[in-house]
CSV table of C-alpha atoms in Angstrom, one decimal:
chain,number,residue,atom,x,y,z
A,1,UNK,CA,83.5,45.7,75.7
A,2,UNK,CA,83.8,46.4,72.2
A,3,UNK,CA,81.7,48.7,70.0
A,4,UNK,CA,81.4,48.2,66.6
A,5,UNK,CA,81.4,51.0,64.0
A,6,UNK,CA,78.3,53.0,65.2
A,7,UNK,CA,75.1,54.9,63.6
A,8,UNK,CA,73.4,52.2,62.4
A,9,UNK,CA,70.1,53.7,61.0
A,10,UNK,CA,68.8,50.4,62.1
A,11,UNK,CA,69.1,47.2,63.6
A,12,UNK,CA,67.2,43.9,63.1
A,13,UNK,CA,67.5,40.8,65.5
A,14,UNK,CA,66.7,37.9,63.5
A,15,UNK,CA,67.9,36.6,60.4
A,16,UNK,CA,64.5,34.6,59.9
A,17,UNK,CA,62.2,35.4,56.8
A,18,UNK,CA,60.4,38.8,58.6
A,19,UNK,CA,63.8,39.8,59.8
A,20,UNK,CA,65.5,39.3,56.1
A,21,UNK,CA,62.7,41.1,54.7
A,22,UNK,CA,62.9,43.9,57.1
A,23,UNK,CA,66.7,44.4,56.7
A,24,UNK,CA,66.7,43.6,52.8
A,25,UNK,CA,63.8,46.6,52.2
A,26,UNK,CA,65.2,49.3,55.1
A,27,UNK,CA,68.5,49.3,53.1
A,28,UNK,CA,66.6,49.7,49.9
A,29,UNK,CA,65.6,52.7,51.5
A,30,UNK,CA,69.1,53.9,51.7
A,31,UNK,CA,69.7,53.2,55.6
A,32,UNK,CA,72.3,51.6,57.0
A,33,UNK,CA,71.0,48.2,58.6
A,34,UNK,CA,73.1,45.7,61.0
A,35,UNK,CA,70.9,42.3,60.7
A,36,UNK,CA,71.9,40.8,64.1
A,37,UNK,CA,72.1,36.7,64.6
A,38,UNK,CA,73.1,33.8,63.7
A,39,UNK,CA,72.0,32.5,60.3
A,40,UNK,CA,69.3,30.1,60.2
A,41,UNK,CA,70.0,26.2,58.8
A,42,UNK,CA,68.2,25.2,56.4
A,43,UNK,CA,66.7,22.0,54.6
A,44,UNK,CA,68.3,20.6,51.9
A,45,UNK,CA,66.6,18.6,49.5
A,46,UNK,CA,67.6,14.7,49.5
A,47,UNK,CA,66.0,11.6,47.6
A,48,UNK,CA,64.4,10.5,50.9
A,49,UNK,CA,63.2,14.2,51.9
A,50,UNK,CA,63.0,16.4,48.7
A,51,UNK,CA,60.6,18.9,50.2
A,52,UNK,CA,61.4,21.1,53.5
A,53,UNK,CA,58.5,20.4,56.2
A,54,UNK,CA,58.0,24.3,56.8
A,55,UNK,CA,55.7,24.7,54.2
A,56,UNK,CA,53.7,28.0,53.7
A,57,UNK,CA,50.5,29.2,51.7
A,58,UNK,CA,52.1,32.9,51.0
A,59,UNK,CA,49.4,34.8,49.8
A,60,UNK,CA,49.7,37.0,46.9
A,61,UNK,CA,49.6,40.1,49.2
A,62,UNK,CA,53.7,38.8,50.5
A,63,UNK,CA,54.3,37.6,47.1
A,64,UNK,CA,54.0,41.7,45.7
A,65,UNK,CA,55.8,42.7,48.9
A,66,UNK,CA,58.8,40.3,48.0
A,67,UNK,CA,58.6,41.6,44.4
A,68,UNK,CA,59.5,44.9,45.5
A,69,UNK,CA,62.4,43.8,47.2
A,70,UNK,CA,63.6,42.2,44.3
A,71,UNK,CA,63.1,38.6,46.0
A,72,UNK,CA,60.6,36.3,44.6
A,73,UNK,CA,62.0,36.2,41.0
A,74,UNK,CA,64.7,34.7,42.5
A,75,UNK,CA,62.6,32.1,44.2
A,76,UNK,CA,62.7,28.9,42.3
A,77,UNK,CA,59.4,27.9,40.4
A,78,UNK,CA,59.8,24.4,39.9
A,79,UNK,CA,59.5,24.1,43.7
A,80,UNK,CA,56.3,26.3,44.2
A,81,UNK,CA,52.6,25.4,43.6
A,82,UNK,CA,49.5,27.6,43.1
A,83,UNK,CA,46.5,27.3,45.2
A,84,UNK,CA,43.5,27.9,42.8
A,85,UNK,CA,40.6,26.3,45.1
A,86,UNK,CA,40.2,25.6,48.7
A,87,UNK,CA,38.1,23.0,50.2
A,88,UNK,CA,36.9,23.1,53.7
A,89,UNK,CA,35.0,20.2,55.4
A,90,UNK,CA,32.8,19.9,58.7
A,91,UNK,CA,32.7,17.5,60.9
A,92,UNK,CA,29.3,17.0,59.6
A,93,UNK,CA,30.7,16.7,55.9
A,94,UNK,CA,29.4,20.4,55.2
A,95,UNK,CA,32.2,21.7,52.7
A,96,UNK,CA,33.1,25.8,52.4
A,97,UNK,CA,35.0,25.8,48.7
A,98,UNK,CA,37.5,29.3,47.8
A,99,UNK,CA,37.9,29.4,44.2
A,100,UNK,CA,40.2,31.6,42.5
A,101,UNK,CA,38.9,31.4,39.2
A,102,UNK,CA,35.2,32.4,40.7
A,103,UNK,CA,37.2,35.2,42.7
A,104,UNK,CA,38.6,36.6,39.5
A,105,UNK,CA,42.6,36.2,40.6
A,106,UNK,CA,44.9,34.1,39.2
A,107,UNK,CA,45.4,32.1,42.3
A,108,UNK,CA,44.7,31.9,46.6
A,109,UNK,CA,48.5,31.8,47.3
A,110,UNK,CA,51.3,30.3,46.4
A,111,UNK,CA,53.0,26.9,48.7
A,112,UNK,CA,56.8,27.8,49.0
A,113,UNK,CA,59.6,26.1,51.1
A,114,UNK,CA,60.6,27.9,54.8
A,115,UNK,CA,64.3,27.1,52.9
A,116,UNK,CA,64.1,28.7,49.5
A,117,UNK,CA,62.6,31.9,51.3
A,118,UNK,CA,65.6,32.3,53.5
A,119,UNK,CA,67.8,30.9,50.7
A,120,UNK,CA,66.6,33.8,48.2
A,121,UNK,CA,66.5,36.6,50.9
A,122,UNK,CA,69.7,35.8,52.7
A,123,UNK,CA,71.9,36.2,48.9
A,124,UNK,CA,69.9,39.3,48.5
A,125,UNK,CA,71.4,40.5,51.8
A,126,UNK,CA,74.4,39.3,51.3
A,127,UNK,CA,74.4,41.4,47.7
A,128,UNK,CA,73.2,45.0,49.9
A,129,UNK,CA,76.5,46.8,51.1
A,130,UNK,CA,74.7,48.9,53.5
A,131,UNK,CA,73.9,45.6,55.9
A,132,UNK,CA,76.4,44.6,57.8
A,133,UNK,CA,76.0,40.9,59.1
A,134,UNK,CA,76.1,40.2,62.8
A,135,UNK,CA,76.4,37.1,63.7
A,136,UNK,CA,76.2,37.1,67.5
A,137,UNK,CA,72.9,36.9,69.5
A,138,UNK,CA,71.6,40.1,70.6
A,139,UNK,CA,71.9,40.2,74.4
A,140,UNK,CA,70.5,43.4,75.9
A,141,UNK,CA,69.2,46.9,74.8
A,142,UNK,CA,69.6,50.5,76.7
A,143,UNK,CA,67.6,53.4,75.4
A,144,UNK,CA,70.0,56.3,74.4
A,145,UNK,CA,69.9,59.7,72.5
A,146,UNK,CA,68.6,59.3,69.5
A,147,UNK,CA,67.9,55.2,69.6
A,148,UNK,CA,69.0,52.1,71.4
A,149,UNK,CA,72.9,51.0,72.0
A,150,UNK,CA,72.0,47.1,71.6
A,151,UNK,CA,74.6,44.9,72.9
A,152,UNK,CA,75.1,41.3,71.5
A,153,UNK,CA,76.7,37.9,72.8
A,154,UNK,CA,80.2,38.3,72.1
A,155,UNK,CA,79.9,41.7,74.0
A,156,UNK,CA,80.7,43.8,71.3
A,157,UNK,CA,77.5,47.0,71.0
A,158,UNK,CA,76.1,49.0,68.5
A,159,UNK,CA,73.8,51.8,68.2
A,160,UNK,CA,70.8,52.7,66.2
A,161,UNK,CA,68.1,54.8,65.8
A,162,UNK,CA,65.5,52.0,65.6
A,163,UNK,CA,65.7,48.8,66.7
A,164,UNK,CA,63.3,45.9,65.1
A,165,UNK,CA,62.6,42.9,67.1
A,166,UNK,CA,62.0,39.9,64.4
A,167,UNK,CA,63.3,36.9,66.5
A,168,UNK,CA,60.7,35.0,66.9
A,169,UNK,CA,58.0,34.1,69.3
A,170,UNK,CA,60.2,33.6,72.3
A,171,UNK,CA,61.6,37.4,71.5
A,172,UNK,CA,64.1,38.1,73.4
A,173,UNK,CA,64.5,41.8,72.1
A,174,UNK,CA,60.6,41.9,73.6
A,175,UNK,CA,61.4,40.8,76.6
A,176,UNK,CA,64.4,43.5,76.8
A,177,UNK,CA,62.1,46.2,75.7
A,178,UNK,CA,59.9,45.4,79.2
A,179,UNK,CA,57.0,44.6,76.6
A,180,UNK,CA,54.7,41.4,78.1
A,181,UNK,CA,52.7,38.8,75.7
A,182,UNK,CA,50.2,36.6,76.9
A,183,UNK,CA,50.4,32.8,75.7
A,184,UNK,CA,47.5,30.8,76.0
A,185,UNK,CA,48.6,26.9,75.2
A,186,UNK,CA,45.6,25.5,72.2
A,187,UNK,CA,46.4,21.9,74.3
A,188,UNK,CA,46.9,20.7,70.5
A,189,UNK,CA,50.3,20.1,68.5
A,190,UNK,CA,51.3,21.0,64.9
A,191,UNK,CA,52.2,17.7,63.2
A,192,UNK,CA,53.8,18.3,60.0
A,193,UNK,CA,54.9,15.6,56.7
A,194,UNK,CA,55.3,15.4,53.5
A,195,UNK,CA,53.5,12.6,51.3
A,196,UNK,CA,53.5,11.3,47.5
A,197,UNK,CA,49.8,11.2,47.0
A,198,UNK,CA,47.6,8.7,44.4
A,199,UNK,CA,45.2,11.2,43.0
A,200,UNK,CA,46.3,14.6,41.4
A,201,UNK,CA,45.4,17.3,43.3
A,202,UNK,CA,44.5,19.7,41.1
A,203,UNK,CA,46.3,22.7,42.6
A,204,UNK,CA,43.4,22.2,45.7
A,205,UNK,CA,44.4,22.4,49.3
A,206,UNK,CA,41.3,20.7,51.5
A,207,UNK,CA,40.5,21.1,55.0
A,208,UNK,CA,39.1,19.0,57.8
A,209,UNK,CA,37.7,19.8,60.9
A,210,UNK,CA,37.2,16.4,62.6
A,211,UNK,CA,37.2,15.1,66.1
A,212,UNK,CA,40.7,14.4,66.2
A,213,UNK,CA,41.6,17.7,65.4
A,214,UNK,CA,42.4,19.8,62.0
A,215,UNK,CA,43.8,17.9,58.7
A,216,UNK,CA,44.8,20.0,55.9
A,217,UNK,CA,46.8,19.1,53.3
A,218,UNK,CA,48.4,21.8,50.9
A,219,UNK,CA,49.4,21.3,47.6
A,220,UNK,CA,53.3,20.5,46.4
A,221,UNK,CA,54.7,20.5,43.0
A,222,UNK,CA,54.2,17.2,41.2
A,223,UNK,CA,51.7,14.5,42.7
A,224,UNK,CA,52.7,15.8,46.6
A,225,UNK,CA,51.2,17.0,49.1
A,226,UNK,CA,51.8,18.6,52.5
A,227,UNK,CA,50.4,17.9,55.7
A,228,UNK,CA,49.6,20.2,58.7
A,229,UNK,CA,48.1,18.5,61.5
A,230,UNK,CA,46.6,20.5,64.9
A,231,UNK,CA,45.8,17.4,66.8
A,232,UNK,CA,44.7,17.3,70.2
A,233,UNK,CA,47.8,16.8,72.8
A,234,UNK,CA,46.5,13.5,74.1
A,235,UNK,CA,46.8,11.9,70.2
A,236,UNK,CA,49.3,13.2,69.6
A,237,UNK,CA,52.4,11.1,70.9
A,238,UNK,CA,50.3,8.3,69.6
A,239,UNK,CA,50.3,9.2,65.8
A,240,UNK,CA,54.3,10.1,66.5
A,241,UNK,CA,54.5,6.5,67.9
A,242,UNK,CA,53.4,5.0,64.3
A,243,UNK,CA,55.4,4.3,61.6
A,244,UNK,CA,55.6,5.9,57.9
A,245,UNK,CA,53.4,3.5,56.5
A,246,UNK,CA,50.5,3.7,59.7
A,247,UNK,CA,51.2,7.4,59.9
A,248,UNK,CA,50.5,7.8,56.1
A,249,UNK,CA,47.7,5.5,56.3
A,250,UNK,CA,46.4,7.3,59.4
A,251,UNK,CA,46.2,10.3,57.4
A,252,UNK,CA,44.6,8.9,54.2
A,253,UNK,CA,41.9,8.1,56.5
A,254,UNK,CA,41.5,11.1,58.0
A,255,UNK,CA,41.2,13.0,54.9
A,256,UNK,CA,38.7,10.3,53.7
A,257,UNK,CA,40.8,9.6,50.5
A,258,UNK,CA,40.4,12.3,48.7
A,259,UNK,CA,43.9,12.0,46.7
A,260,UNK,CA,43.8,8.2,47.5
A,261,UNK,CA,47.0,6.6,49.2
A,262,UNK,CA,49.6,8.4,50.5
A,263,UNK,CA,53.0,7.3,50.7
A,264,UNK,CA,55.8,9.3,53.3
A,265,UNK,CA,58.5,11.1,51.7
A,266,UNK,CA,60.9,12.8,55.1
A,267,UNK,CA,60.0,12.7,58.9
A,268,UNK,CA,57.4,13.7,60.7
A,269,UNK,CA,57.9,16.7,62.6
A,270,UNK,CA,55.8,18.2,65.9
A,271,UNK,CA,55.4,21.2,67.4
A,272,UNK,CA,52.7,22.8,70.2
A,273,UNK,CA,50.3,25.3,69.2
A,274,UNK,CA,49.5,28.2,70.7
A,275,UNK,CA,48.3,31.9,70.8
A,276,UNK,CA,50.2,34.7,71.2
A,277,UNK,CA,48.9,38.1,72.1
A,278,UNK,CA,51.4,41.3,72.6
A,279,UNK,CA,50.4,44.5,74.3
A,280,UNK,CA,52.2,46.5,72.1
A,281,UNK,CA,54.1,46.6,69.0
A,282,UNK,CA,56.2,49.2,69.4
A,283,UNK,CA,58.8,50.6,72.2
A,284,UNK,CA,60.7,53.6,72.5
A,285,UNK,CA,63.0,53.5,69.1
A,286,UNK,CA,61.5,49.7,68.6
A,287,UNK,CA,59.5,47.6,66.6
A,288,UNK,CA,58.0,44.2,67.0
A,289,UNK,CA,57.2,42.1,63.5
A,290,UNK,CA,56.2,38.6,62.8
A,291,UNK,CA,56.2,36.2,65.0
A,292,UNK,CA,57.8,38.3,67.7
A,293,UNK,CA,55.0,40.4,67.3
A,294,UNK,CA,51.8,37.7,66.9
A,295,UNK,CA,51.4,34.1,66.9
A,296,UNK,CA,48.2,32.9,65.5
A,297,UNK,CA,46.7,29.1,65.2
A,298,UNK,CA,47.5,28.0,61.6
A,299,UNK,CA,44.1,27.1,60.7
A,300,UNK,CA,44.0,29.1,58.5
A,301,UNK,CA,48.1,29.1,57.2
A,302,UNK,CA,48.1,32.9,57.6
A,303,UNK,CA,51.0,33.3,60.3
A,304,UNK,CA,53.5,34.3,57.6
A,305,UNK,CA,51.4,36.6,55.7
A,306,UNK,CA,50.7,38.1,59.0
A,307,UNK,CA,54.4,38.6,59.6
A,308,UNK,CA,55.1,40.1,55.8
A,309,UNK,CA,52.3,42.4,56.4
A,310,UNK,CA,54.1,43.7,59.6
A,311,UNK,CA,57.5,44.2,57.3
A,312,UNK,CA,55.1,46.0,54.6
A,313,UNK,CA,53.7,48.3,57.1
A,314,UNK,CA,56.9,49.1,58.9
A,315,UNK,CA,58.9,49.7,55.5
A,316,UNK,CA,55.9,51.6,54.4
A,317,UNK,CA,55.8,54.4,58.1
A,318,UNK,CA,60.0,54.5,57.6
A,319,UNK,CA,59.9,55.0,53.8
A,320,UNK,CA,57.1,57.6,54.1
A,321,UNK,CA,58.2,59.5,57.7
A,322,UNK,CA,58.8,62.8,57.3
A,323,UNK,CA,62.8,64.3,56.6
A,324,UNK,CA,63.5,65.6,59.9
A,325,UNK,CA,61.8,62.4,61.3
A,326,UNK,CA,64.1,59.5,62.1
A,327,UNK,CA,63.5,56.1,61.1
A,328,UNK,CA,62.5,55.6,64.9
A,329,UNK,CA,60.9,58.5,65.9
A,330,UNK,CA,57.9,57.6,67.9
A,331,UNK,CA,55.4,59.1,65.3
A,332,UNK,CA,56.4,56.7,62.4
A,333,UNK,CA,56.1,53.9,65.1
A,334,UNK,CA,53.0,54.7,65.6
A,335,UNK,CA,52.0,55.4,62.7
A,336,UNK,CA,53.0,51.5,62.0
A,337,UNK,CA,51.2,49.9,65.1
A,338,UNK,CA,48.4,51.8,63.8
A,339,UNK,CA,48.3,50.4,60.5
A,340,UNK,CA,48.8,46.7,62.0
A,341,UNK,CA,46.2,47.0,65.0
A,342,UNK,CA,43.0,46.1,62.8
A,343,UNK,CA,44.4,43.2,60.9
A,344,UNK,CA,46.0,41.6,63.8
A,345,UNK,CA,43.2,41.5,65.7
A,346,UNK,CA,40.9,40.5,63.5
A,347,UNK,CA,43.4,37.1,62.4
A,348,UNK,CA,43.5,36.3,66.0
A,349,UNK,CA,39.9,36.7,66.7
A,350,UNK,CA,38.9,34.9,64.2
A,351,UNK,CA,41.6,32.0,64.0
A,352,UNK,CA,41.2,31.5,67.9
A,353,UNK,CA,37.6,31.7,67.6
A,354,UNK,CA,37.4,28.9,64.8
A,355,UNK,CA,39.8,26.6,66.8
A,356,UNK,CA,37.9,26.6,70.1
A,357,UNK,CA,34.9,26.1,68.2
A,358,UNK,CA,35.4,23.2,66.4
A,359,UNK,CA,36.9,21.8,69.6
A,360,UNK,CA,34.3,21.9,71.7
A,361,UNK,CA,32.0,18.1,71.4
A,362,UNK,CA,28.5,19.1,71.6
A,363,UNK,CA,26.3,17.8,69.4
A,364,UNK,CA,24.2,21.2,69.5
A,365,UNK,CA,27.1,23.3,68.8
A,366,UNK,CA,28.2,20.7,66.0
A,367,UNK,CA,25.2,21.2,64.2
A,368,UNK,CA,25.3,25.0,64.7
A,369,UNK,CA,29.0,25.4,63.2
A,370,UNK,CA,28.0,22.8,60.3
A,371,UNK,CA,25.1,24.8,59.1
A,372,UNK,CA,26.6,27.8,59.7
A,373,UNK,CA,29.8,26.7,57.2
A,374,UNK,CA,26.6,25.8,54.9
A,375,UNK,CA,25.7,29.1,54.8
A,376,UNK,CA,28.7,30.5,54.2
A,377,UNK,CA,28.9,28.7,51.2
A,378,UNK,CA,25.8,29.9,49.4
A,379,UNK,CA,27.0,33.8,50.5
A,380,UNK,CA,29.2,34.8,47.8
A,381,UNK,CA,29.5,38.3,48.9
A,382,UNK,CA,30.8,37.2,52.1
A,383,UNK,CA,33.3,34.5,50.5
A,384,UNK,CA,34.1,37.0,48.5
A,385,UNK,CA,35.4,39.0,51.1
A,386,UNK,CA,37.1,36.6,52.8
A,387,UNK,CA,38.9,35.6,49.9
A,388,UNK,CA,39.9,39.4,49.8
A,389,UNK,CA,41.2,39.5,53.1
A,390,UNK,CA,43.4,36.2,52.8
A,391,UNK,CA,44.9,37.2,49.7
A,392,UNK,CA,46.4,40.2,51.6
């Protein structure tokens, strides 16, 4: 087999947005990084679908982090919106409403494309002469001297003194490390489009918790808005049976008209949900982030900011270890898991918690969740900091 030039500082599997990120700042830091895999495709804008479906809520917490890096000046404004108010609705028609201007910050997050991400992270990559771009899959890992030898598809290897799993929720670099994660399926699926809507909406993204599942709609440059659908598996072939102008209508319903009629503008796109619990987040000269590392229900549109925490964390142990500390040395790993373990528990209690509740049909419980969303609303110390902990 062949071995390409070795002592990498480190290597990342996964040229997603974490993975990018996680490359882009180590070698800020001076190391020598090989980003392993394959690039991502992307969406391109056409007439007929001038939005990518992978939308996120990035909160301002990711936005800093990819300001340091140099990234999200380069991300294009005209295709990002602010979120400056949140409205959240029972299935009892109690409403929870975030507002930025009340919370003294200039905005709740920011909705950027999955595509202009990658698209402004990759060039900045591509522009750092101390990554080296591998574009095989990783294939296996063996724990050396000093870090992992990681061998890839094409059976060429490479060694480094840390190795950081950011491929995804299907990891393989997990599974190679011997690390387990426990799936539980939410028995829902993530239906996701993009619509022109009648009524401005105001920079708001709304919420509904209803008995055929979660609605939410997020704000999109110009009159548009983006949908994120967790419907219950047994709908859910049925809304993908209907056509643009049922589906659309469908949805206009479902979000009782707040921004009036909706009209499509691309496909719509489906995915399952579920949770995603790992027992660990690091290994022996290894690190897990984003999606690798956590998959949460996205209720609450926090799965990336989750993920750009990890990278924050991570760059954060490596940039701070100690000189004759390597960048994988144990303690700076777990000084990272550390940092992570309160965060990430607390998103997947809480996200898990609020999606089995609002699925379960009991009129008791109904009434229960409705007033306690009531009551929420009226405490603005606690809104206050759960506006704090969203914004990251």
């Amino acid at each position: 087999m062949e071995r390409q030039a070795s002592g990498f500082d480190a290597a990342v599997v996964g040229p997603g947005i974490a993975g990018l990120a996680t490359a882009l700042g180590l070698a800020q830091q001076g190391l020598k990084v090989a980003l392993i895999g394959p690039r991502p495709r992307v969406h391109r804008a056409t007439d007929a679908a001038p939005f990518d479906p992978r939308i996120y809520a990035l909160a301002p917490g990711g936005a800093a982090l990819l300001e340091r890096l140099g990234a999200w000046g380069r991300v294009d404004a005209d295709r990002t919106c602010p979120v400056e108010r949140m409205r959240v609705f029972g299935d009892a028609g109690d409403e929870l409403t975030f507002d930025a201007y009340a919370a003294t910050v200039e905005r709740l997050a920011t909705i950027v494309e999955e595509s202009e991400l990658l698209r402004v992270l990759d060039a900045a990559c591509d522009y750092q002469p101390s990554i080296a771009r591998l574009d095989a899959q990783f294939q296996a890992l063996r724990q050396v001297v000093g870090g992992v030898e990681v061998e890839l598809a094409d059976g060429s290897r490479i060694d480094a003194t840390l190795l950081v799993g950011a491929d995804g929720a299907n990891s393989a670099v997990r599974a190679a490390a011997g690390i387990s994660a426990d799936a539980t399926l939410y028995r829902q699926t993530a239906l996701v489009a993009n619509f022109t809507c009648e009524r401005p909406h105001l920079n708001t993204a709304w919420q509904w918790f209803t008995e055929e599942g979660i609605v939410a709609l997020l704000p999109l440059p110009g009159e548009r808005v983006s949908l994120v659908w967790s419907a219950p598996d047994h709908l859910a072939p049925e809304l993908r049976a209907l056509d643009a102008a049922s589906f659309a209508g469908r949805v206009s319903e479902r979000s009782h008209r707040a921004l009036g009629g909706l009209a499509s503008i691309g496909a719509v796109h489906a995915f399952p949900l579920r949770l995603l619990s790992v027992r660990r987040l690091i290994g022996p000269a290894l690190a897990l982030v984003g999606d690798a590392a956590h998959v949460v229900h996205p209720l609450a549109g926090q799965g990336l900011n989750l993920g750009l925490q990890d990278v924050d964390a991570l760059l954060r142990a490596v940039g701070g270890r100690e000189a004759f500390r390597s960048a994988g040395d144990g303690v700076v790993l777990r000084r990272y898991e550390r940092a992570r373990a309160e965060a990430v528990a607390l998103m997947r209690v809480t996200t898990d918690g609020l999606a089995r509740l609002f699925a379960i049909d009991d009129p008791l419980v109904r009434g229960a969740r409705n007033a306690g969303m009531a009551l929420v609303n009226r405490l603005k110390p606690l809104k206050s900091r759960l506006i704090r902990q969203a914004l990251g």
